[in-house]
Tab-separated table of C-alpha atoms in Angstrom:
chain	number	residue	atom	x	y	z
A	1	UNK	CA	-18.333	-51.080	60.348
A	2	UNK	CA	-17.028	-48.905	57.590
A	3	UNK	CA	-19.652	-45.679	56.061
A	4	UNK	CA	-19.309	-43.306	53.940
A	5	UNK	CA	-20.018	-39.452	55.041
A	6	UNK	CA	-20.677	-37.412	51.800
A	7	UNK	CA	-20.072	-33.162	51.960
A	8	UNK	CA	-20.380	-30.663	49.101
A	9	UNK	CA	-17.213	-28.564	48.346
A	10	UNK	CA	-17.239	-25.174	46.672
A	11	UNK	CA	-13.696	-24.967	44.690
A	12	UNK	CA	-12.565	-22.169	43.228
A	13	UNK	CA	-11.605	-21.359	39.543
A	14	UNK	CA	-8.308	-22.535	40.165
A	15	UNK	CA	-9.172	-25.283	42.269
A	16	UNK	CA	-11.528	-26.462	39.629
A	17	UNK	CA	-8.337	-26.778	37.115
A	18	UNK	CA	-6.491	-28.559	39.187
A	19	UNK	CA	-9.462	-31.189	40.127
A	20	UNK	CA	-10.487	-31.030	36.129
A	21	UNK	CA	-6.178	-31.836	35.623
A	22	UNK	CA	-6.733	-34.685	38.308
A	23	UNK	CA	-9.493	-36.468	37.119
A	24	UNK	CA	-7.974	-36.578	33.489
A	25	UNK	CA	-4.474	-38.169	35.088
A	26	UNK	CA	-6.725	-40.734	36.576
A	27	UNK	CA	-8.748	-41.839	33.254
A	28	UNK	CA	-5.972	-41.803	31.398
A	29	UNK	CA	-3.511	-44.067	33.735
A	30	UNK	CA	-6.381	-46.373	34.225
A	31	UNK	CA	-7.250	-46.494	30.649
A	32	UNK	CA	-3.519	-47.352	29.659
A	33	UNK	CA	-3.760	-49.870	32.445
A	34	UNK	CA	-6.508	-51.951	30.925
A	35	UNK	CA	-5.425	-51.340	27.266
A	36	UNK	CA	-2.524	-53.662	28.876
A	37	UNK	CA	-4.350	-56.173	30.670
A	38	UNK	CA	-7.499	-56.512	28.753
A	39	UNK	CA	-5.604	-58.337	25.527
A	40	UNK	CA	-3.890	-60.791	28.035
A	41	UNK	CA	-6.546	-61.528	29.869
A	42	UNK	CA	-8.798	-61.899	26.007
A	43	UNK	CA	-6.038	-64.228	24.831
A	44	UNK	CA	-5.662	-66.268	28.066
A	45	UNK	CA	-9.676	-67.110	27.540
A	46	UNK	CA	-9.186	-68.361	24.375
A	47	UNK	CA	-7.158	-70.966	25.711
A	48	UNK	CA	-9.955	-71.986	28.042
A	49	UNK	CA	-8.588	-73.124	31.609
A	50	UNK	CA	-5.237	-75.628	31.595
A	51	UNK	CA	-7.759	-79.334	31.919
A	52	UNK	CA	-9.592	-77.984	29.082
A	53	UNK	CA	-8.208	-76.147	26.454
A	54	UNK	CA	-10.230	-74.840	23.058
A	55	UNK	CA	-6.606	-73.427	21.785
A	56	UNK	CA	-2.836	-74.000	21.858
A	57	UNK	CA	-0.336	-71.476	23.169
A	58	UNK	CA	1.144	-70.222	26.311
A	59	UNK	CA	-0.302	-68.116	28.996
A	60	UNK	CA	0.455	-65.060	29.582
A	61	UNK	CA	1.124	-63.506	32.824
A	62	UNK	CA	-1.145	-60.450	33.866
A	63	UNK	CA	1.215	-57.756	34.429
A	64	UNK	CA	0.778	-56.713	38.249
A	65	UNK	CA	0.116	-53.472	39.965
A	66	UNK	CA	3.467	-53.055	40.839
A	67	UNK	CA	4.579	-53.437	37.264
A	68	UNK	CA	1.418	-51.477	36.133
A	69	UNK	CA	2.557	-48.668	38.671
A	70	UNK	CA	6.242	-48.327	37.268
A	71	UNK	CA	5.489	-48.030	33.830
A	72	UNK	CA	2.399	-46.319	33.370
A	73	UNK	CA	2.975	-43.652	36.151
A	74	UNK	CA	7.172	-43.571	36.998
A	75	UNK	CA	8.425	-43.893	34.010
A	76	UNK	CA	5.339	-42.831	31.316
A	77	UNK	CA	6.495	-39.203	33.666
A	78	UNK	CA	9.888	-39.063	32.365
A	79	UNK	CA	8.325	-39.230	28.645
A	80	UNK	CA	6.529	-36.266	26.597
A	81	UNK	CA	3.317	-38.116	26.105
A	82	UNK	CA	2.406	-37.957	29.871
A	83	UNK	CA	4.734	-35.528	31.486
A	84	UNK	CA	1.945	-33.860	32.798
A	85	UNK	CA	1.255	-36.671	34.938
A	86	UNK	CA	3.970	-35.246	37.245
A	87	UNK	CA	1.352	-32.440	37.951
A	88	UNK	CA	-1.004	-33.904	40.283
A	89	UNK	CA	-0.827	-35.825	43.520
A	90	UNK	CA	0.698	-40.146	42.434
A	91	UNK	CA	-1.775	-41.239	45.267
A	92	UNK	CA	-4.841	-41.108	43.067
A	93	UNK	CA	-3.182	-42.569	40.047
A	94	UNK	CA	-1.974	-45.429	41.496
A	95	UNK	CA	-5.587	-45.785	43.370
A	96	UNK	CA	-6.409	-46.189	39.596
A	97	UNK	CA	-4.640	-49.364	39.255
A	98	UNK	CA	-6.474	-50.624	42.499
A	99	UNK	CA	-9.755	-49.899	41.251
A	100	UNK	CA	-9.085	-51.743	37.813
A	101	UNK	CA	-7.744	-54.470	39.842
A	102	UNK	CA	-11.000	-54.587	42.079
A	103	UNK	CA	-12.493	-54.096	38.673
A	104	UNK	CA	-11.261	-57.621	37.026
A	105	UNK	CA	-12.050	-59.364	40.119
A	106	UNK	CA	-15.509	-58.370	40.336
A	107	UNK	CA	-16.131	-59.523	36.950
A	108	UNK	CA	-14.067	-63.277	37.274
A	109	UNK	CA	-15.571	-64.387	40.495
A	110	UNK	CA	-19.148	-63.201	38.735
A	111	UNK	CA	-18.259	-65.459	36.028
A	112	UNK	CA	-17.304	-68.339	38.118
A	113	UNK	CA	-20.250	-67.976	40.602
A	114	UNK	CA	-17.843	-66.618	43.838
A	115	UNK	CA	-19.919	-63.377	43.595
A	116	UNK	CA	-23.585	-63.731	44.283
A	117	UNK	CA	-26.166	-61.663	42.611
A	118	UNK	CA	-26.515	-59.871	38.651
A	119	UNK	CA	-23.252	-60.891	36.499
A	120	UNK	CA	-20.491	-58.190	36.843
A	121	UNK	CA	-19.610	-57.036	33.062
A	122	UNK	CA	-15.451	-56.553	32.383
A	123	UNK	CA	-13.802	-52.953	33.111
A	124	UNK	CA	-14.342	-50.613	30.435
A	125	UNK	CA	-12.661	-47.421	28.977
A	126	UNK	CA	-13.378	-44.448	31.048
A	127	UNK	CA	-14.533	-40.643	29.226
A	128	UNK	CA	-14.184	-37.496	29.893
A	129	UNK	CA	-17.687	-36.926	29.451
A	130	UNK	CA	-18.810	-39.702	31.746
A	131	UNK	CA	-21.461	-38.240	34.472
A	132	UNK	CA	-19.123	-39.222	36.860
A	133	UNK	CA	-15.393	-38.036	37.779
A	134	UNK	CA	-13.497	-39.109	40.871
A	135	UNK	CA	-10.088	-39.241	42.450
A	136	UNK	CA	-9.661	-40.871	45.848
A	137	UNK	CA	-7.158	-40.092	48.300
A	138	UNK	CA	-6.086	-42.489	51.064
A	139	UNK	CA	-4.043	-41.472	54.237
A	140	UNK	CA	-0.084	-41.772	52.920
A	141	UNK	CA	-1.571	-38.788	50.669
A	142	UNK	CA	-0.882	-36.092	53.043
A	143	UNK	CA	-4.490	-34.892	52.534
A	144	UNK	CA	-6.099	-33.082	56.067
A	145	UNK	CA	-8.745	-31.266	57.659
A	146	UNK	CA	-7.139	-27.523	58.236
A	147	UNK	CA	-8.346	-25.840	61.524
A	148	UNK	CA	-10.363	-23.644	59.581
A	149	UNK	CA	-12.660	-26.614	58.097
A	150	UNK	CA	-11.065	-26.556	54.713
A	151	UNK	CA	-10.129	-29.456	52.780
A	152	UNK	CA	-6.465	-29.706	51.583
A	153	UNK	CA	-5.550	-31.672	49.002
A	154	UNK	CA	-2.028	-32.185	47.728
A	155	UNK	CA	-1.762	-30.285	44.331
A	156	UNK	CA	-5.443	-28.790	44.676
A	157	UNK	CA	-5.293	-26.587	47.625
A	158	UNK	CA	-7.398	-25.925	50.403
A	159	UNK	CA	-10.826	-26.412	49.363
A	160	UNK	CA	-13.785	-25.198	50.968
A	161	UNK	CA	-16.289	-27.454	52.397
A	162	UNK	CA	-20.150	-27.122	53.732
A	163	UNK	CA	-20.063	-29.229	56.977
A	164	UNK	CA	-23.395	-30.577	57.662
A	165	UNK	CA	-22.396	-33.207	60.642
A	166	UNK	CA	-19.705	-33.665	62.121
A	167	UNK	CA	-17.176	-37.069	61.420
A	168	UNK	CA	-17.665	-39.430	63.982
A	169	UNK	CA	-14.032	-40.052	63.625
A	170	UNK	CA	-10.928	-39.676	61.759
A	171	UNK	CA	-11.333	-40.660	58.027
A	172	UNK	CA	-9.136	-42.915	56.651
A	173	UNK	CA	-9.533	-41.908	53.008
A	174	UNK	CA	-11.398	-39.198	51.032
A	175	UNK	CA	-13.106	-39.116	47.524
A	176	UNK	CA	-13.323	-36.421	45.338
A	177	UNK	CA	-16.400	-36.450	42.979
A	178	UNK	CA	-18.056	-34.368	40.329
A	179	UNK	CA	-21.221	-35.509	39.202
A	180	UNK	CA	-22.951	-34.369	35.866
A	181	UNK	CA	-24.449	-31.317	37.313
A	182	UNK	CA	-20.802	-30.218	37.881
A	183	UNK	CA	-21.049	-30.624	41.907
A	184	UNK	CA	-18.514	-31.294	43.844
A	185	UNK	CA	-18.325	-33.473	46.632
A	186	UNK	CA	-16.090	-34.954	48.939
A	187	UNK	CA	-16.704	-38.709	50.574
A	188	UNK	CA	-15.027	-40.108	53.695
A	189	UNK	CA	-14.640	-42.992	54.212
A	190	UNK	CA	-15.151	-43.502	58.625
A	191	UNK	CA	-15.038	-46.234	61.085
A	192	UNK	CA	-17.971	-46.988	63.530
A	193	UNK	CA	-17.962	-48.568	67.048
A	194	UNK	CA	-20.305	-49.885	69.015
A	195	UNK	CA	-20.918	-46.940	71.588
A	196	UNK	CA	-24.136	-45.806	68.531
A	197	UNK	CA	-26.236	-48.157	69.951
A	198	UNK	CA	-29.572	-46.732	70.637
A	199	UNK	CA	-31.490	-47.859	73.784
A	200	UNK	CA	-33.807	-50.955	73.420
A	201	UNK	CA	-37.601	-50.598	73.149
A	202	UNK	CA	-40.465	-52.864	72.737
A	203	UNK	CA	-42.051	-52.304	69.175
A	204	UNK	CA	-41.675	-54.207	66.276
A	205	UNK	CA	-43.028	-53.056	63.003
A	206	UNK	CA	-43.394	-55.056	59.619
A	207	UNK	CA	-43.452	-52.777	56.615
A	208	UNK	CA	-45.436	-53.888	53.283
A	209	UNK	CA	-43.502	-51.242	50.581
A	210	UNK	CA	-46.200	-50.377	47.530
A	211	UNK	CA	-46.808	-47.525	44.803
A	212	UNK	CA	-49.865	-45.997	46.166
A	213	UNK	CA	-48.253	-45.549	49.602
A	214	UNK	CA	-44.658	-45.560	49.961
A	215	UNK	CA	-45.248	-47.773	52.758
A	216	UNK	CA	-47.760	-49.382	54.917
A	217	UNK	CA	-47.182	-50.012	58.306
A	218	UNK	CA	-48.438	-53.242	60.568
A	219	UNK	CA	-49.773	-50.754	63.614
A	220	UNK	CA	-51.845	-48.975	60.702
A	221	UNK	CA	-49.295	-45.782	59.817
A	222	UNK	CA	-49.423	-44.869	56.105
A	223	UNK	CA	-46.869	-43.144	54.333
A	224	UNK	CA	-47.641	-41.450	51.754
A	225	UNK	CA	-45.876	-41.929	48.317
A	226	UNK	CA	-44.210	-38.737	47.553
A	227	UNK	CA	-43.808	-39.475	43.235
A	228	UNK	CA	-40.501	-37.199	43.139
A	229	UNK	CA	-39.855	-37.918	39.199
A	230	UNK	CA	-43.707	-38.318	38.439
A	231	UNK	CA	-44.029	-34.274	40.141
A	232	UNK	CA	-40.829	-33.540	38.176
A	233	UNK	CA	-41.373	-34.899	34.595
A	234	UNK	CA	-43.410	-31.649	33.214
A	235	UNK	CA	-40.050	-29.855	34.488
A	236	UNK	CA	-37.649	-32.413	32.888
A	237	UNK	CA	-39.766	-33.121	29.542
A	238	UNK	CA	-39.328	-29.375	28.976
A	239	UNK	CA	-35.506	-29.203	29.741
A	240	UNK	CA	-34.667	-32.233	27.968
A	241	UNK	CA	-36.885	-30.669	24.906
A	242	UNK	CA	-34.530	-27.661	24.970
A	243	UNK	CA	-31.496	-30.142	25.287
A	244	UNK	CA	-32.112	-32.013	22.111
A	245	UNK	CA	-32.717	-29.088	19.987
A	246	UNK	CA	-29.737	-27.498	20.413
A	247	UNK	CA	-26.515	-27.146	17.921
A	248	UNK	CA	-24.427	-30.614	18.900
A	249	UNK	CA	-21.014	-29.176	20.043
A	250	UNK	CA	-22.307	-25.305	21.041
A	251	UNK	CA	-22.223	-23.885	24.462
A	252	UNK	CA	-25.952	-23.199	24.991
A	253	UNK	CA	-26.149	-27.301	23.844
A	254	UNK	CA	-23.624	-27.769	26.990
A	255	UNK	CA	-26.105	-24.950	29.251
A	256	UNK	CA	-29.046	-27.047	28.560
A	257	UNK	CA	-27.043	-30.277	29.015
A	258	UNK	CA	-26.286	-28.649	32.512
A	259	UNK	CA	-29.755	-27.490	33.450
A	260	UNK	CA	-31.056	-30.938	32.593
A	261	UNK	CA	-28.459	-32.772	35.116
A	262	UNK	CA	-29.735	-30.224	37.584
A	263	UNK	CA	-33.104	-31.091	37.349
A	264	UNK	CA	-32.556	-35.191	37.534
A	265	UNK	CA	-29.900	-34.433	40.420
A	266	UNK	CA	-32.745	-32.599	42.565
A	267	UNK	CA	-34.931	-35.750	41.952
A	268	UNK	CA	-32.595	-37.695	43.103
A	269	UNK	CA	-31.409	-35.800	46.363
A	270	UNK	CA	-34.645	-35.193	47.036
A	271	UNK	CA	-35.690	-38.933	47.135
A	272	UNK	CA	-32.211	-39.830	48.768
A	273	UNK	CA	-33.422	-37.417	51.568
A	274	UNK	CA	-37.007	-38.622	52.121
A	275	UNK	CA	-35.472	-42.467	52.540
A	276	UNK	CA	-32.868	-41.164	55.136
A	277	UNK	CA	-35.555	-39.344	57.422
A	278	UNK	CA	-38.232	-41.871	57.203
A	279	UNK	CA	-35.668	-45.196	57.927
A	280	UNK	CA	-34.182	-43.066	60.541
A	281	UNK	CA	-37.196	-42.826	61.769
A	282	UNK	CA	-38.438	-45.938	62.062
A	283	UNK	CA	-34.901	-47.574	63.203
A	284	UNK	CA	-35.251	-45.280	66.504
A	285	UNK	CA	-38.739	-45.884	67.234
A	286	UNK	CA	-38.902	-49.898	66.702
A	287	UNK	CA	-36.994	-52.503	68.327
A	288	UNK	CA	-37.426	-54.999	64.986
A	289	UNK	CA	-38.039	-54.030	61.988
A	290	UNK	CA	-39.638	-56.668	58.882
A	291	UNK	CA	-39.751	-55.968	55.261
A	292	UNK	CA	-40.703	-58.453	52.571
A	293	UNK	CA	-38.265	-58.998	49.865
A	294	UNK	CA	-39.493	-57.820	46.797
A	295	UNK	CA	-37.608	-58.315	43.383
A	296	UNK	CA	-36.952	-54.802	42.494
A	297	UNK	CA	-35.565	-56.058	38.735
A	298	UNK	CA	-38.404	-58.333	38.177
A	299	UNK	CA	-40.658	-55.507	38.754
A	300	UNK	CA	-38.421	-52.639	37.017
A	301	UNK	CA	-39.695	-54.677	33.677
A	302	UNK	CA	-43.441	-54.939	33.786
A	303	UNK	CA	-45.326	-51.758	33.119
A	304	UNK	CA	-45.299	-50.188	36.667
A	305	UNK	CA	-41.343	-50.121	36.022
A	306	UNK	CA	-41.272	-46.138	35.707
A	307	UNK	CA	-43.213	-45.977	39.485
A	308	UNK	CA	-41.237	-48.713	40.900
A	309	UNK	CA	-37.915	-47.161	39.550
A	310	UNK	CA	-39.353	-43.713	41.360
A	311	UNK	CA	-40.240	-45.395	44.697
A	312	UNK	CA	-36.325	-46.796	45.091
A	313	UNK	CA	-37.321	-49.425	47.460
A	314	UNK	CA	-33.904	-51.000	47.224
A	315	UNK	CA	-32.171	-47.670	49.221
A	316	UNK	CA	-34.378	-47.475	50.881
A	317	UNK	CA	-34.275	-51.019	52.359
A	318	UNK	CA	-30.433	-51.016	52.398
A	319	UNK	CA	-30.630	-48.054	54.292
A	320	UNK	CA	-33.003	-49.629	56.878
A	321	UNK	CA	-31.171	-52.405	57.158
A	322	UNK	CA	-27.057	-50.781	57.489
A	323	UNK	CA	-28.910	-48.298	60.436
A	324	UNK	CA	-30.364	-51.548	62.075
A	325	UNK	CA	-27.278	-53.270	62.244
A	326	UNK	CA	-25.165	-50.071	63.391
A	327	UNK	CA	-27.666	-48.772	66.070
A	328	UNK	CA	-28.335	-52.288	67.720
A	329	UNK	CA	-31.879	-53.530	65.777
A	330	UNK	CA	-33.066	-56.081	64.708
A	331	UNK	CA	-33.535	-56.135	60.881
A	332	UNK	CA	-34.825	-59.254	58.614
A	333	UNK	CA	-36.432	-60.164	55.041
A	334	UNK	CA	-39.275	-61.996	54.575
A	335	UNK	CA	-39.125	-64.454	51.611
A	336	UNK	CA	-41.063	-63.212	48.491
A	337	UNK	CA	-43.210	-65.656	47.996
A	338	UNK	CA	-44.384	-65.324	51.345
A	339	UNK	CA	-48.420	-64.541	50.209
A	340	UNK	CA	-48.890	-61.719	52.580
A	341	UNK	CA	-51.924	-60.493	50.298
A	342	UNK	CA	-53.762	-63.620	50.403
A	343	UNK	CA	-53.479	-64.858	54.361
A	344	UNK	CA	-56.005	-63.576	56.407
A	345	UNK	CA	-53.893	-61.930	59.879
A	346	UNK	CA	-56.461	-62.966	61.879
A	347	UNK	CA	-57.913	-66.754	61.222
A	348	UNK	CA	-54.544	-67.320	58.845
A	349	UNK	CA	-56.650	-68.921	56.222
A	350	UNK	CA	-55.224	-68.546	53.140
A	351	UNK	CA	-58.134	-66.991	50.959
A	352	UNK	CA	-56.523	-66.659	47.548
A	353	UNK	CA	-55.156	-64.270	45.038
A	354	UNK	CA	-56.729	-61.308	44.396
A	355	UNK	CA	-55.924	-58.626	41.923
A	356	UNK	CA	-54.575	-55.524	42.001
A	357	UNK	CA	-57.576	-53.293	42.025
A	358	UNK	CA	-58.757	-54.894	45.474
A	359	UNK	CA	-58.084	-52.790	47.946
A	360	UNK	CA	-60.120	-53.931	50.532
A	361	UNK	CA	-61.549	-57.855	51.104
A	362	UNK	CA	-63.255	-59.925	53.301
A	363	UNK	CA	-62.191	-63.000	54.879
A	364	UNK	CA	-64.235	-66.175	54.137
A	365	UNK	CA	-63.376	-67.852	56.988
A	366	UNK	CA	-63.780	-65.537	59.678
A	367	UNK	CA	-65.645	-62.403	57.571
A	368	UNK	CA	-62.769	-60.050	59.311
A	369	UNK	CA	-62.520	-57.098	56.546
A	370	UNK	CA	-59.364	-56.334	56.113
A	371	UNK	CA	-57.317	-53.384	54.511
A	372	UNK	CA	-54.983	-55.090	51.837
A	373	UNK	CA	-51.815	-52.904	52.548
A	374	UNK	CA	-52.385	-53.111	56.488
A	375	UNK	CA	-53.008	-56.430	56.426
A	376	UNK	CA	-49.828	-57.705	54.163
A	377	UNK	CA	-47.772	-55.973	56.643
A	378	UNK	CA	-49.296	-57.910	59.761
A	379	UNK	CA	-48.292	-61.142	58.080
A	380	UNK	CA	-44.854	-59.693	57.069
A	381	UNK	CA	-44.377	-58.939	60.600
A	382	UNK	CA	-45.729	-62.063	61.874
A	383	UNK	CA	-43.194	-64.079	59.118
A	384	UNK	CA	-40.693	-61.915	60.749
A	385	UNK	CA	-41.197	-63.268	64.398
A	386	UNK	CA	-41.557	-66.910	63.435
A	387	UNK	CA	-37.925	-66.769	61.763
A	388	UNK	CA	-36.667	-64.686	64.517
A	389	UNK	CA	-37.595	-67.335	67.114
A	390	UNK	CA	-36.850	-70.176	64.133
A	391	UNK	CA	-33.213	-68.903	64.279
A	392	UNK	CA	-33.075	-68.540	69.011
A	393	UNK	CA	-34.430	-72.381	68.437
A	394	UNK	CA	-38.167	-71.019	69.839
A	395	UNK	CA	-41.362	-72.658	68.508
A	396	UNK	CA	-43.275	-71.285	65.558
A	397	UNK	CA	-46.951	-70.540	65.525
A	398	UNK	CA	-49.973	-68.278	64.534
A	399	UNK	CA	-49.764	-66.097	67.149
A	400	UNK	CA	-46.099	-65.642	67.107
């Protein structure tokens, strides 16, 4: 499998300039690119398809990467407009075209249903003053790793890095971002083989993921809910107070506009950071690992969305679930209507809803008191065995 290894780089003033030059070459060629292919594609869907049509007139034929690549980077060199083109690396530009191409395909098989999950909106203009800029280099790029652990980039220089792991093998492409707190950051893109695989164990573990802990285990382990924006907002409220008092346009409006990124980018690493140890965690120490699968965007609009938003149970899970598959467990989602909260884990009578405020019940079948949290998990896990064996052909029961 393909992941992505992420490392801060530290370039230097004129470094900087030449990144700031290449990220401008790369919203402006894919800009021109879909101010050509957005009208055709606009006036193509006015026709409707060719059993149906709302409109008479020919199609017209999407111009092709090729095509796109000739005139908006070969020959738009050769004229004043974009003669500074010629001063950064073609790779990246012409990854440009790629990415709008990916782009338009994204949103047409959305539209026609090929693409499961939320609808995929058309390509749009890119800014310079978009939170995020990238360039991406793939291997005909002459980009490398020098000896001294630098990164050299064609046009750039040899940029210094902050090595944190090592690859575990050649990359075949690299990604240069800057985010809106003006970091830099490099992302390779690796392949993975088998030879990860961690040794099997016994335990399996079924996870029930809530706001007042992060997340309850089935053998009883609580994990405490660490809030990162809810312990941040005093910090934030008061930077984005200075923010939107200052002159529109002046540099201290720019400082605070900086100092506020800062802030929300240390929420966010710190959050990234605290999924990455704890799935890490439990992918080494279980065998099988069961989560229920909650609807993040249903939640995200009741009035918990701020907490649920704060938790990011969706990393999280994807997290759990790409180091399942690449160190040899067993991952699976329980369905969402599965009513953990309501089945008793020890009779299996179903004994009703019950709202929010209940943290504890009591069975009224077999008058076993149960945690709520604990107890939700037990059944997740237990959901998570019955499909398990469902899907070897075993035989599904309570005790499974």
């Amino acid at each position: 499998m393909q992941l992505r290894y992420q490392y801060r780089l530290y370039p230097d003033g004129d470094q900087r300039a030449a990144l700031t030059r290449l990220f401008g070459c790369v919203r402006v060629v894919f800009n021109d690119a879909l101010e050509r292919t957005a009208p055709v594609k606009a006036s193509n869907k006015l026709l409707g398809s060719p059993k149906a049509r709302t409109a008479e007139g020919p199609y017209q034929r999407v111009p092709k990467n090729t095509e796109l690549s000739k005139a908006l980077i070969t020959q738009a060199k050769q004229t004043p407009e974009r003669t500074w083109l010629s001063q950064v690396s073609a790779i990246p530009l012409q990854q440009a075209l790629r990415d709008l191409d990916r782009a338009w395909a994204a949103h047409e098989d959305s539209k026609t249903g090929t693409r499961k999950g939320p609808k995929v909106g058309a390509p749009r203009f890119k800014s310079r003053r978009d939170n995020r800029q990238s360039a991406r280099f793939t291997a005909n790029a002459r980009w490398r790793i020098t000896p001294a652990g630098k990164l050299s980039l064609p046009r750039v220089g040899d940029v210094k890095v902050r090595w944190s792991r090592n690859l575990p093998s050649a990359p075949t492409s690299v990604t240069v971002i800057k985010d809106a707190a003006d970091r830099y950051f490099a992302s390779f893109v690796v392949e993975t083989t088998a030879d990860e695989m961690l040794p099997e164990t016994t335990p399996e573990v079924g996870i029930d993921l809530g706001l007042t802990h992060f997340a309850v285990l089935s053998d009883g382990t609580t994990v405490t809910n660490p809030r990162f924006l809810r312990r941040a907002e005093r910090k934030l409220r008061k930077a984005q107070r200075d923010l939107s008092r200052k002159a529109k346009g002046s540099n201290n409006k720019e400082k605070a506009r900086h100092r506020v990124a800062r802030a929300h980018a240390g929420v966010a690493d710190a959050r990234k950071d605290f999924h990455h140890k704890l799935s890490t965690t439990l992918v080494r120490e279980n065998q099988a690992i069961h989560v229920e699968d909650l609807s993040v965007k249903a939640l995200g609009r009741t009035r918990m969305a701020k907490s649920v938003h704060d938790a990011g149970w969706s990393a999280f899970v994807n997290m759990l679930e790409y180091k399942s598959f690449r160190y040899g467990r067993v991952f699976s989602k329980v369905g969402r209507w599965l009513p953990s909260s309501q089945t008793c884990s020890e009779c299996w009578a179903v004994d009703g809803p019950k709202p929010l405020h209940v943290r504890e019940w009591t069975c009224k079948a077999c008058k076993t008191i149960h945690d709520r949290d604990v107890n939700a998990a037990r059944i997740v896990l237990a959901a998570g065995r019955a499909d398990r064996k469902n899907a070897c052909g075993g035989t599904v029961g309570p005790a499974a």
